[in-house]
Short mmCIF file of C-alpha atoms and ligand atoms in Angstrom, two decimals:
data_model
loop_
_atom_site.label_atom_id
_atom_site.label_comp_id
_atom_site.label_asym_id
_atom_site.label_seq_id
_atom_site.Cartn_x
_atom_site.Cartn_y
_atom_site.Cartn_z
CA UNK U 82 0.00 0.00 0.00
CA UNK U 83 1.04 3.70 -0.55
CA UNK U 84 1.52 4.92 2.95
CA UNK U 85 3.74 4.49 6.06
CA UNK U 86 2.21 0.82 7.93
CA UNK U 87 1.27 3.16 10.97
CA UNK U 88 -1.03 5.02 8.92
CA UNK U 89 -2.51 2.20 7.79
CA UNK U 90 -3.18 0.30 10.82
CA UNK U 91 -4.21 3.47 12.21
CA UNK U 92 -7.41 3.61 9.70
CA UNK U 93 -7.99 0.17 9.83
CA UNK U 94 -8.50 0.25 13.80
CA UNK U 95 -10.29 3.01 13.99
CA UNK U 96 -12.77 1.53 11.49
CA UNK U 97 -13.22 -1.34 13.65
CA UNK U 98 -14.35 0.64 16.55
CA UNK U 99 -17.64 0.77 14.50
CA UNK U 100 -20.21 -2.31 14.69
CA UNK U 101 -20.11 -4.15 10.96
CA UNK U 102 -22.66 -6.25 9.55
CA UNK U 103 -21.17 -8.77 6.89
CA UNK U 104 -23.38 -8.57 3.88
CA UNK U 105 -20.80 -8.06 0.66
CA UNK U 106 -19.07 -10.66 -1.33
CA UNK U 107 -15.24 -8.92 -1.00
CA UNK U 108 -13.25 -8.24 -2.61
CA UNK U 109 -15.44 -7.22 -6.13
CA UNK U 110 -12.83 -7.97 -8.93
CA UNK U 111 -10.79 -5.55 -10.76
CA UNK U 112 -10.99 -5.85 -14.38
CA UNK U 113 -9.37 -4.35 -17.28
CA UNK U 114 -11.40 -2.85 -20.25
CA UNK U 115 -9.31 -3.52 -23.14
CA UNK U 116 -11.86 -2.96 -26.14
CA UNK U 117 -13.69 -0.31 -24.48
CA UNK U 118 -10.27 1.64 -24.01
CA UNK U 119 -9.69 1.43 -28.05
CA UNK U 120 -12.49 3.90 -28.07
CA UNK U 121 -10.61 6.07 -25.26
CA UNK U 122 -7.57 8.60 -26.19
CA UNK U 123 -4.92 7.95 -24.35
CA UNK U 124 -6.83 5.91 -21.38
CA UNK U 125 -6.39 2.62 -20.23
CA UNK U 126 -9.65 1.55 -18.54
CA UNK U 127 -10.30 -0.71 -15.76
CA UNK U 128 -13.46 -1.47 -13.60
CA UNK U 129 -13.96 -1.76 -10.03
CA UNK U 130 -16.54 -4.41 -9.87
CA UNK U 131 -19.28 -3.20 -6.96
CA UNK U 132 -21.70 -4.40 -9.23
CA UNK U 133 -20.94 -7.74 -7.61
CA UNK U 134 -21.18 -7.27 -3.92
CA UNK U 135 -23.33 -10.07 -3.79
CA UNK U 136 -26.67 -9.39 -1.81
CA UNK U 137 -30.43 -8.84 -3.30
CA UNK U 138 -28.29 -8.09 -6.98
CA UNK U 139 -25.60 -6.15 -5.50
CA UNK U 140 -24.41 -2.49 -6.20
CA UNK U 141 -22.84 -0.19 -3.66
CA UNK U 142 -24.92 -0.20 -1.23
CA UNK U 143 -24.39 -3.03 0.30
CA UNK U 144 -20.83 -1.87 1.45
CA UNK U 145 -22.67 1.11 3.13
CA UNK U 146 -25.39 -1.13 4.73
CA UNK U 147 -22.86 -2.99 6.60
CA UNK U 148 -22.19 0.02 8.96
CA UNK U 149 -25.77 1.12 9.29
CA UNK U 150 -27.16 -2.88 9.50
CA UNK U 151 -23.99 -2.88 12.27
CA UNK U 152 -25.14 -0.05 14.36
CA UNK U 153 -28.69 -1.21 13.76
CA UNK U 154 -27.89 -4.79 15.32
CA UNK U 155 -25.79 -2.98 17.98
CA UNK U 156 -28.97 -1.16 19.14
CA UNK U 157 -31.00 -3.80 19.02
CA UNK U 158 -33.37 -2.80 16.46
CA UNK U 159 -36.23 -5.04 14.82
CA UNK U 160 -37.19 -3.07 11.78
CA UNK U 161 -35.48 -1.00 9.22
CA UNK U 162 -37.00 2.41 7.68
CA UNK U 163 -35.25 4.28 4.45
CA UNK U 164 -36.36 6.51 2.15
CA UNK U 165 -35.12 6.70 -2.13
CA UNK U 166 -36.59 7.76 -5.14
CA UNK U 167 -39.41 5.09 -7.11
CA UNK U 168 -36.06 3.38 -8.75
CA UNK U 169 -33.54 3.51 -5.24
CA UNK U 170 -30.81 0.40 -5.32
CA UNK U 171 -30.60 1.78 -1.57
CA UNK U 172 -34.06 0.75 -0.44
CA UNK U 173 -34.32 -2.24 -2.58
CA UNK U 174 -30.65 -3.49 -1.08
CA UNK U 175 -31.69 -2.62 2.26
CA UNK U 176 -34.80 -4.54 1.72
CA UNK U 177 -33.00 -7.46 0.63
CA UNK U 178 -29.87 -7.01 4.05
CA UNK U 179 -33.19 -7.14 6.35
CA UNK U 180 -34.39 -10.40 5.33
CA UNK U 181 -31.21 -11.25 5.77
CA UNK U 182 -31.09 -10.83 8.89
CA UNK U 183 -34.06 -11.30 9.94
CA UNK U 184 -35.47 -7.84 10.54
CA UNK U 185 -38.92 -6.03 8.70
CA UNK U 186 -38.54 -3.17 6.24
CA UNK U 187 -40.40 -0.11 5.53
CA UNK U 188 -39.04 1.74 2.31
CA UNK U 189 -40.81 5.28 1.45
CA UNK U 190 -40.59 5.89 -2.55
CA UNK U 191 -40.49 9.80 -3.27
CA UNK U 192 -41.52 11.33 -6.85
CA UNK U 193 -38.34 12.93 -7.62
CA UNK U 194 -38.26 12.00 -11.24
CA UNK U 195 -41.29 13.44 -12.81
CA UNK U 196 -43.16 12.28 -15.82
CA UNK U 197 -42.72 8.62 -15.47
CA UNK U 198 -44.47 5.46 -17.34
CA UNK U 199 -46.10 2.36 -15.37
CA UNK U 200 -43.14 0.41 -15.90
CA UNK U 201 -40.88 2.75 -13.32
CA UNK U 202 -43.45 2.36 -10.98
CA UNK U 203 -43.80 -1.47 -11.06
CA UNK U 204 -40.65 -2.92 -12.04
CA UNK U 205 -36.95 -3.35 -11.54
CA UNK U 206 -36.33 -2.12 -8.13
CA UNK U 207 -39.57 -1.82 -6.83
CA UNK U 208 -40.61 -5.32 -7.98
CA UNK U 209 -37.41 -6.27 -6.40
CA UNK U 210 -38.02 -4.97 -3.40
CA UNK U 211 -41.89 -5.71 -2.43
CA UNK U 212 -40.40 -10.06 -3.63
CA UNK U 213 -37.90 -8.98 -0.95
CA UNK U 214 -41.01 -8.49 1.28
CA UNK U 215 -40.97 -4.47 1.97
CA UNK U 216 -43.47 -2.70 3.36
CA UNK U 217 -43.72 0.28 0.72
CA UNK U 218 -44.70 4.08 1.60
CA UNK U 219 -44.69 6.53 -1.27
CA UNK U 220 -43.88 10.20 -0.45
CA UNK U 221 -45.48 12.61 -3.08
CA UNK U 222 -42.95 15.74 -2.78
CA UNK U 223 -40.04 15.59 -5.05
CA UNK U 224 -37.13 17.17 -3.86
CA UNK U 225 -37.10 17.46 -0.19
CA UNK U 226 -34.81 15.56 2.01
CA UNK U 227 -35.87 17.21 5.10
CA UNK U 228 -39.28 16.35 4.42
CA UNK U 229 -38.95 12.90 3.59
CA UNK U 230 -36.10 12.40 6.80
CA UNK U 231 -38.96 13.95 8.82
CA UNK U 232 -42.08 11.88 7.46
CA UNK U 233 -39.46 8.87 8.06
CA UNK U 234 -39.41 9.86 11.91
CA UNK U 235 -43.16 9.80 12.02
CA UNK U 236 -43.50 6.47 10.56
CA UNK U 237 -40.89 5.55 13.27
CA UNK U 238 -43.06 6.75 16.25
CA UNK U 239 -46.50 4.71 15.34
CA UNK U 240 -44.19 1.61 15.19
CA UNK U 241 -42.47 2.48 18.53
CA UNK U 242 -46.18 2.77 19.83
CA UNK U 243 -47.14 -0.56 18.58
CA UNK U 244 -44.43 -2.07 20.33
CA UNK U 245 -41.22 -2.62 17.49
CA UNK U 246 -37.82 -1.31 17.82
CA UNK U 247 -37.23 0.57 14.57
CA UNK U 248 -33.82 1.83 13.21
CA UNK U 249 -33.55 4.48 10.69
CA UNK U 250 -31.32 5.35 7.83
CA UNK U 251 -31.34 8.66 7.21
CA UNK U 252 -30.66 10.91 3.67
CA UNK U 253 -29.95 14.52 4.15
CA UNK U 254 -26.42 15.24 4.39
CA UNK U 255 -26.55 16.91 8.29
CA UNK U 256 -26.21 13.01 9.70
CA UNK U 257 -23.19 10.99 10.32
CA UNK U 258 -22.84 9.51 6.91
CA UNK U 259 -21.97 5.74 8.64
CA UNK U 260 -22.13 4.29 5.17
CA UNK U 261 -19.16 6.07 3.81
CA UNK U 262 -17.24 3.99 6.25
CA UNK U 263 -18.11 1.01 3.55
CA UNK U 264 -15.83 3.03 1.28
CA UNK U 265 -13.21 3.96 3.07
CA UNK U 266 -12.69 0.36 3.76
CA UNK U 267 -13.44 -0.17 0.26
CA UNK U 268 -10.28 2.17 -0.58
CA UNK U 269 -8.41 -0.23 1.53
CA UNK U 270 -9.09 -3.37 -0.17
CA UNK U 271 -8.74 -1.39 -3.65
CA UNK U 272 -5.16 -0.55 -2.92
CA UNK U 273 -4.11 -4.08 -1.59
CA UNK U 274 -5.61 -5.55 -4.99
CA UNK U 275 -3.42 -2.61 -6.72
CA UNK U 276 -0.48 -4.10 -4.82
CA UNK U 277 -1.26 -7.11 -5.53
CA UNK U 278 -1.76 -7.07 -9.05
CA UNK U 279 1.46 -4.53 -9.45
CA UNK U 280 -0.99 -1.89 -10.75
CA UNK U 281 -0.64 1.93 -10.50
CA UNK U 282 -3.77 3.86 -11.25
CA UNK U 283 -3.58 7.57 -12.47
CA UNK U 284 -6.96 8.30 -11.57
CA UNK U 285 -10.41 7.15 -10.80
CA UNK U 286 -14.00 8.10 -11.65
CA UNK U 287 -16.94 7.41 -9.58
CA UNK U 288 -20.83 8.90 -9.43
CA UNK U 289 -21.13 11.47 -6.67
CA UNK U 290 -24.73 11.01 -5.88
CA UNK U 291 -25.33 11.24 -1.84
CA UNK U 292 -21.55 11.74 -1.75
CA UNK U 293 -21.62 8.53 0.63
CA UNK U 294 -19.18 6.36 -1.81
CA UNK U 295 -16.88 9.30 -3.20
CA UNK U 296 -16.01 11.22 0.33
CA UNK U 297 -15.54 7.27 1.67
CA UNK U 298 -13.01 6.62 -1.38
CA UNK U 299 -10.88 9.87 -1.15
CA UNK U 300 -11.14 9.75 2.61
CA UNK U 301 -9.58 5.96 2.89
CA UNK U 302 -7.16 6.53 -0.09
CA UNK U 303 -5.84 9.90 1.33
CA UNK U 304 -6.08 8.70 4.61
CA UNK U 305 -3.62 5.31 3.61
CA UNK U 306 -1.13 7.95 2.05
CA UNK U 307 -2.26 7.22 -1.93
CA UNK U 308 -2.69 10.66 -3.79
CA UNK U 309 -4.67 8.57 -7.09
CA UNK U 310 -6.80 11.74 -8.60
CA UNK U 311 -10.38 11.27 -7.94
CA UNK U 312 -13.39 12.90 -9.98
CA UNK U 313 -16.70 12.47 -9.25
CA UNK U 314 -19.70 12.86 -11.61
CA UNK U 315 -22.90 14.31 -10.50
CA UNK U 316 -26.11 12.27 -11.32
CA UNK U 317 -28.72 14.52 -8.77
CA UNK U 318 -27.19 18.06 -8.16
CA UNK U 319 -24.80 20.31 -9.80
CA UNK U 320 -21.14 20.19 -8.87
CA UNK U 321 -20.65 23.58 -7.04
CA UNK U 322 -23.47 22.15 -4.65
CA UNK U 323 -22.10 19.08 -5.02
CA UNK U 324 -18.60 19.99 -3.47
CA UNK U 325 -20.09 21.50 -0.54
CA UNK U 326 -21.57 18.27 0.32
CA UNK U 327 -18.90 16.22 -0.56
CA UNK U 328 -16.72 18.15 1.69
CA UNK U 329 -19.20 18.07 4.80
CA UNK U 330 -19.39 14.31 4.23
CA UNK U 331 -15.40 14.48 4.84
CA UNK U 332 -15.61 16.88 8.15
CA UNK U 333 -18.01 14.61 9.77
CA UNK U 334 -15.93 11.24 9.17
CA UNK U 335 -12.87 13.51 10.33
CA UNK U 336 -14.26 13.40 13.51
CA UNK U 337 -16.08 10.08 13.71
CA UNK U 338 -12.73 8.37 13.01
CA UNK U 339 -10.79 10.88 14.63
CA UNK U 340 -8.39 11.24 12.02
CA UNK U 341 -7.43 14.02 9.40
CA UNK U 342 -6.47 12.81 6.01
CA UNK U 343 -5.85 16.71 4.70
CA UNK U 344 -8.15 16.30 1.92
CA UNK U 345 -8.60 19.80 0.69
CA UNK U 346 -11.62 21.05 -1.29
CA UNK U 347 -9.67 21.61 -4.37
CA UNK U 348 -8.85 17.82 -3.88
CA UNK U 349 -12.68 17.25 -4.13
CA UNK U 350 -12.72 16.82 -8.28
CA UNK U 351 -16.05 16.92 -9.36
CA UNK U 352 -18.21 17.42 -13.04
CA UNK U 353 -21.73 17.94 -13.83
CA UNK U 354 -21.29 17.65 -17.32
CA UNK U 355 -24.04 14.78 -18.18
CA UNK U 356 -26.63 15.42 -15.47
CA UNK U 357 -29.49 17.32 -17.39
CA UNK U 358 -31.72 17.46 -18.08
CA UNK U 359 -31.95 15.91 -14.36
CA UNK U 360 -31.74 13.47 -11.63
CA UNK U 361 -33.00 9.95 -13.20
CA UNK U 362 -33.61 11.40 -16.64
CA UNK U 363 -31.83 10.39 -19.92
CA UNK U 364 -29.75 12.04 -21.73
CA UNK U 365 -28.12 11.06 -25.31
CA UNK U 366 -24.54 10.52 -24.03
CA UNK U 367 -25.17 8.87 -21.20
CA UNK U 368 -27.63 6.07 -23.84
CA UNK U 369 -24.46 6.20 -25.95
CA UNK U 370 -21.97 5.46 -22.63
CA UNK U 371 -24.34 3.05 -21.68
CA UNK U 372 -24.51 1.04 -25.16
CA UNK U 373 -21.09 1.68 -25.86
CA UNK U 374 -20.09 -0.22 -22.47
CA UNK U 375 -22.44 -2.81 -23.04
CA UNK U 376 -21.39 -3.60 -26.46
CA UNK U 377 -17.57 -3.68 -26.41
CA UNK U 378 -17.56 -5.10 -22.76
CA UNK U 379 -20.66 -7.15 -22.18
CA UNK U 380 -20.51 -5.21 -19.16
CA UNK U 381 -24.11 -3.50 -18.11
CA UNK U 382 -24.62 -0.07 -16.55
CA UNK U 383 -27.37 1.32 -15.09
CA UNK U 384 -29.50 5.21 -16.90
CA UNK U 385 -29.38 7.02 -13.42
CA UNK U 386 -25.89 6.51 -12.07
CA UNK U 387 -23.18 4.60 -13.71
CA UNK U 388 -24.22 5.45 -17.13
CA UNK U 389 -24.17 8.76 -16.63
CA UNK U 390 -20.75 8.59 -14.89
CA UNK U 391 -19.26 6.82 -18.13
CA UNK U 392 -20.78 9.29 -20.23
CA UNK U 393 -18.67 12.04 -17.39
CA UNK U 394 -15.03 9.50 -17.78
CA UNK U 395 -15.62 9.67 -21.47
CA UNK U 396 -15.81 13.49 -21.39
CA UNK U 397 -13.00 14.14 -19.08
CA UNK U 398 -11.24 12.13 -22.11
CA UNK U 399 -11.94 13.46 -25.00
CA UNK U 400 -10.91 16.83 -23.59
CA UNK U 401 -7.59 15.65 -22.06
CA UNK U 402 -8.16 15.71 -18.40
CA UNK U 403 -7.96 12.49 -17.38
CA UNK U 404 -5.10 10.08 -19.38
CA UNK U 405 -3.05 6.82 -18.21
CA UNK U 406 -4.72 4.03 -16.14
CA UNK U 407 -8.18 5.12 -15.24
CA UNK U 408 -10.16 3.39 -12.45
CA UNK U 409 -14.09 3.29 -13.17
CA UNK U 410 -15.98 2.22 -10.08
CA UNK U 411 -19.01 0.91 -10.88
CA UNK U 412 -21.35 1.30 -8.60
CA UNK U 413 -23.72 -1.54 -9.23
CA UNK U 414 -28.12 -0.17 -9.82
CA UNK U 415 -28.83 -2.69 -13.40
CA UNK U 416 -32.06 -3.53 -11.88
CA UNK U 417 -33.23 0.08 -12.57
CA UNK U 418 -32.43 -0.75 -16.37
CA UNK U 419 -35.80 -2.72 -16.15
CA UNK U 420 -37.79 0.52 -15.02
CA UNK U 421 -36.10 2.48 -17.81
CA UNK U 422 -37.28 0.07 -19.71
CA UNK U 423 -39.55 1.83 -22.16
CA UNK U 424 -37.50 5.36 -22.24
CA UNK U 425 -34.48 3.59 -23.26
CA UNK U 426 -35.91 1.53 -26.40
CA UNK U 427 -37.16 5.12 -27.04
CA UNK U 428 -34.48 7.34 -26.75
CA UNK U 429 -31.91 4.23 -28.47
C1 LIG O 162 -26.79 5.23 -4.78
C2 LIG O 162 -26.01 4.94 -5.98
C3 LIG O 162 -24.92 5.72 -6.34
C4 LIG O 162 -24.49 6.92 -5.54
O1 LIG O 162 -23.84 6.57 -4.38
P1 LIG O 162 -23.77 7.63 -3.19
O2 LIG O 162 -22.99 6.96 -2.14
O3 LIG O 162 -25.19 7.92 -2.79
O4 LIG O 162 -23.12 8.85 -3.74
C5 LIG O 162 -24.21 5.39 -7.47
N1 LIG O 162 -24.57 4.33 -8.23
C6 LIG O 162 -25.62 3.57 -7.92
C7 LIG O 162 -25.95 2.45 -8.84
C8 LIG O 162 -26.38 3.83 -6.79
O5 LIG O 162 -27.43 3.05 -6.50
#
């Protein structure tokens, strides 16, 4: 690994002084992207496999629900609550960790993507998730993580009352973000397979959606001493608001681990360039990143995320600013392919 053995026992002992849940199939394999790379100047592409953590179809979310599952074991707790949009990987995966172990789940579904067909509403995730036996609230406001966070609490209360021990995962950015702690072990095991596999990477790419998996990844590879460049593309919000976010994710595991990595928030590399015309809505480069991918790698990506990150990486290299090895992280979400369904055939 790139830094001193001290700093890296240090993170990995202060990560263990939070309660972990084992859900993930580790490590996800590291692959290279040969014939995808032909169509990338001056990039050598590899993938970061989270696509294949294992649980309820996988995605990165299942490295995050290990700390929150953790603390929700630690406390005892008998049912899960979360909140997503109609399409979330995060509700459907925590759906799937709490029949896993045993527990109920409540998911809320909020409207944030407007103008949707029956087939968002009824498959991919949300088929996946009501098989995985959730009990489903929907939340009509769009975009308002307060509100949902807060309608979250109340559903929280009437199951207190009627005797269950409920444990909540919250959204907006001002709680500890416990699942970034997924990633920053997650930076860990990337740069032991680096070692391993006598790789150097020049820089990785990674959707910056709740900022949960890009503040873990630059916190644990700063924090082990590795200075690989890190970009993050913006699926939900622009970058400006993106970076604020991203940075308060950082303060706050700065002081749950106790431990200052010095990421600054010029280090904090963020683009917006393939987000509109919006959160969950298609756009013709990230079809074309998604096709393109799927076509020269038989590797799937999903229209709200990882699609629209490869559409970002294949920016950032046409225009020169990112060139060498570059590290895609996928981030898993294929079963929201199925509730794209009929607005990809169209917009193909
Ligand atoms: C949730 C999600 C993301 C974004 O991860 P954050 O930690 O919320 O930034 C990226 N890709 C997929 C497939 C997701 O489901």
């Amino acid at each position: 690994m790139s830094g001193t053995e001290t700093d890296n026992r240090r993170v990995l002992e202060r990560l263990a002084t939070f309660p972990r849940c084992r859900l993930a199939h580790l490590p996800t394999p590291l692959e290279p992207m040969e014939r995808l790379s032909k169509h990338l100047d001056g990039v050598s592409l590899f993938v970061k496999r989270d696509d294949c953590t294992g649980l309820g179809l996988g995605g990165n979310k299942v490295r995050q629900l290990e700390y929150y599952f953790g603390q929700a074991i630690h406390e005892q707790a008998d049912t899960i609550l979360i909140t997503g949009a109609v399409q979330s990987n995060f509700v459907r995966a925590a759906a799937a960790a709490a029949a896993r172990v045993g527990m109920k789940c409540h998911i809320q579904l909020e409207e944030r993507v407007p103008d949707v067909d029956a087939l968002h509403r009824t498959s991919g995730n949300v088929l996946l998730s009501q098989l995985l036996g959730a009990t489903v609230h929907s939340y009509p406001a769009g975009e308002d993580e307060s509100g949902a966070d807060a309608r979250l609490d109340e559903i929280a209360k009437q199951l207190r009352q009627q005797g269950s021990r409920p444990y909540i995962i919250p959204l907006g950015p001002t709680h500890e973000p416990l699942g970034a702690l997924g990633y920053i072990d997650a930076a860990t095991e990337l740069l032991s397979q680096l070692d391993q596999q006598s790789l150097r990477m020049d820089h990785l790419v990674v959707t910056s959606g709740s900022g949960s998996t890009h503040a873990g990844i630059l916190f644990g590879l700063r924090a082990h001493g590795s200075q690989i460049g890190v970009t993050g593309v913006c699926p939900r919000r622009d970058a400006q608001s993106q970076q604020l976010r991203v940075a308060g994710h950082i303060e706050k595991l700065t002081s749950m681990l106790d431990l200052d990595p010095g990421v600054t928030p010029a280090d904090i590399g963020l683009t917006d360039v393939s987000l509109a015309p919006g959160y969950g809505r298609l756009n013709d480069a990230t079809v074309n990143a998604l096709q393109l991918t799927a076509q020269c790698e038989g590797l799937l990506l999903d229209p709200v995320y990882t699609a629209k990150a490869m559409a970002g990486l294949f920016h950032l290299a046409e225009y020169g600013q990112i060139s060498g090895k570059v590290l895609f992280w996928h981030t898993g979400g294929q079963p929201a392919i199925f509730g794209y369904g009929d607005a990809l055939v169209r917009h193909a």
